[in-house]
Structure formats: structure tokens, C-alpha cells
XYZ file of C-alpha atoms in Angstrom:
69
model
C 35.369 7.620 173.452
C 37.709 5.604 175.855
C 39.729 7.225 178.562
C 43.222 5.921 178.848
C 44.954 6.114 182.351
C 48.765 5.662 182.765
C 50.143 5.181 186.006
C 49.936 3.440 189.098
C 47.885 5.889 190.956
C 47.662 6.113 194.615
C 48.626 9.028 197.102
C 51.441 11.176 196.148
C 51.560 9.484 192.789
C 50.731 10.939 189.442
C 48.603 9.301 186.625
C 47.654 10.720 183.241
C 44.120 10.480 181.899
C 43.991 10.862 178.016
C 40.555 11.873 176.647
C 40.129 12.415 172.914
C 43.110 14.976 172.165
C 43.721 16.319 175.560
C 46.000 14.770 178.205
C 45.240 15.434 181.842
C 47.981 14.904 184.822
C 46.001 13.682 187.590
C 47.418 14.539 191.261
C 45.707 13.224 194.320
C 45.056 15.400 197.252
C 43.676 14.335 200.381
C 40.244 16.289 199.758
C 40.244 16.366 195.887
C 41.754 15.173 192.455
C 43.742 18.089 190.944
C 43.433 17.481 186.918
C 46.037 19.448 185.088
C 46.241 20.302 181.120
C 47.159 22.738 178.876
C 44.942 23.947 176.001
C 45.624 26.409 173.258
C 48.816 27.317 175.331
C 47.086 27.781 178.692
C 47.394 25.970 181.737
C 44.075 24.640 183.026
C 43.729 22.909 186.385
C 40.417 21.357 187.624
C 39.680 20.309 191.115
C 37.240 17.247 191.780
C 36.226 17.017 195.161
C 36.790 13.098 196.718
C 32.924 13.336 197.695
C 32.135 13.158 193.779
C 34.816 10.406 193.044
C 36.501 8.553 195.826
C 38.998 6.709 193.845
C 40.399 6.407 190.529
C 38.048 4.269 188.985
C 35.173 6.768 189.756
C 37.454 9.574 188.520
C 37.904 8.206 185.270
C 34.433 7.265 184.731
C 33.431 10.696 185.726
C 36.051 12.177 183.434
C 34.628 10.242 180.585
C 31.109 11.061 181.446
C 31.423 14.672 181.970
C 31.366 16.994 178.813
C 33.776 19.753 180.438
C 36.625 17.336 179.980
């Protein structure tokens, strides 16, 4: 299933990744990526360390590959 990314990304900018019927707002922080979404009325936040995904391209691939998302 393809992952769709909107936004220019970069430090201090938000971007959106869509996977299936979920939409994640991505915020880049110094040490991690923060993925936020709402699932069934509950706000969920995932933190992905930058040692796992150093840049946006790696983060997109990680979200696409992991069943957690």
C-alpha cells in the first residue's frame, strides 16, 4: 500500500503521511520524529527515534513497512 506524503518537511515544519485510512501528522524534533493521529476518537502519538529514521525518506519507508502504522 503506498504512503502519501504532503508538506515540505524539514526542521520546524509539519508534514502528513497517509497510509490506508489513517493520516499521520509528522513533526520533526531534534532526537525523534513525532507521528500523531486520531484513531476511533482517541489521539495517538508515536515517537520514532532518529537513529531508526534519520530523514523523511527513511521515515516514509519505515511507516510503509511497519504493521504498527
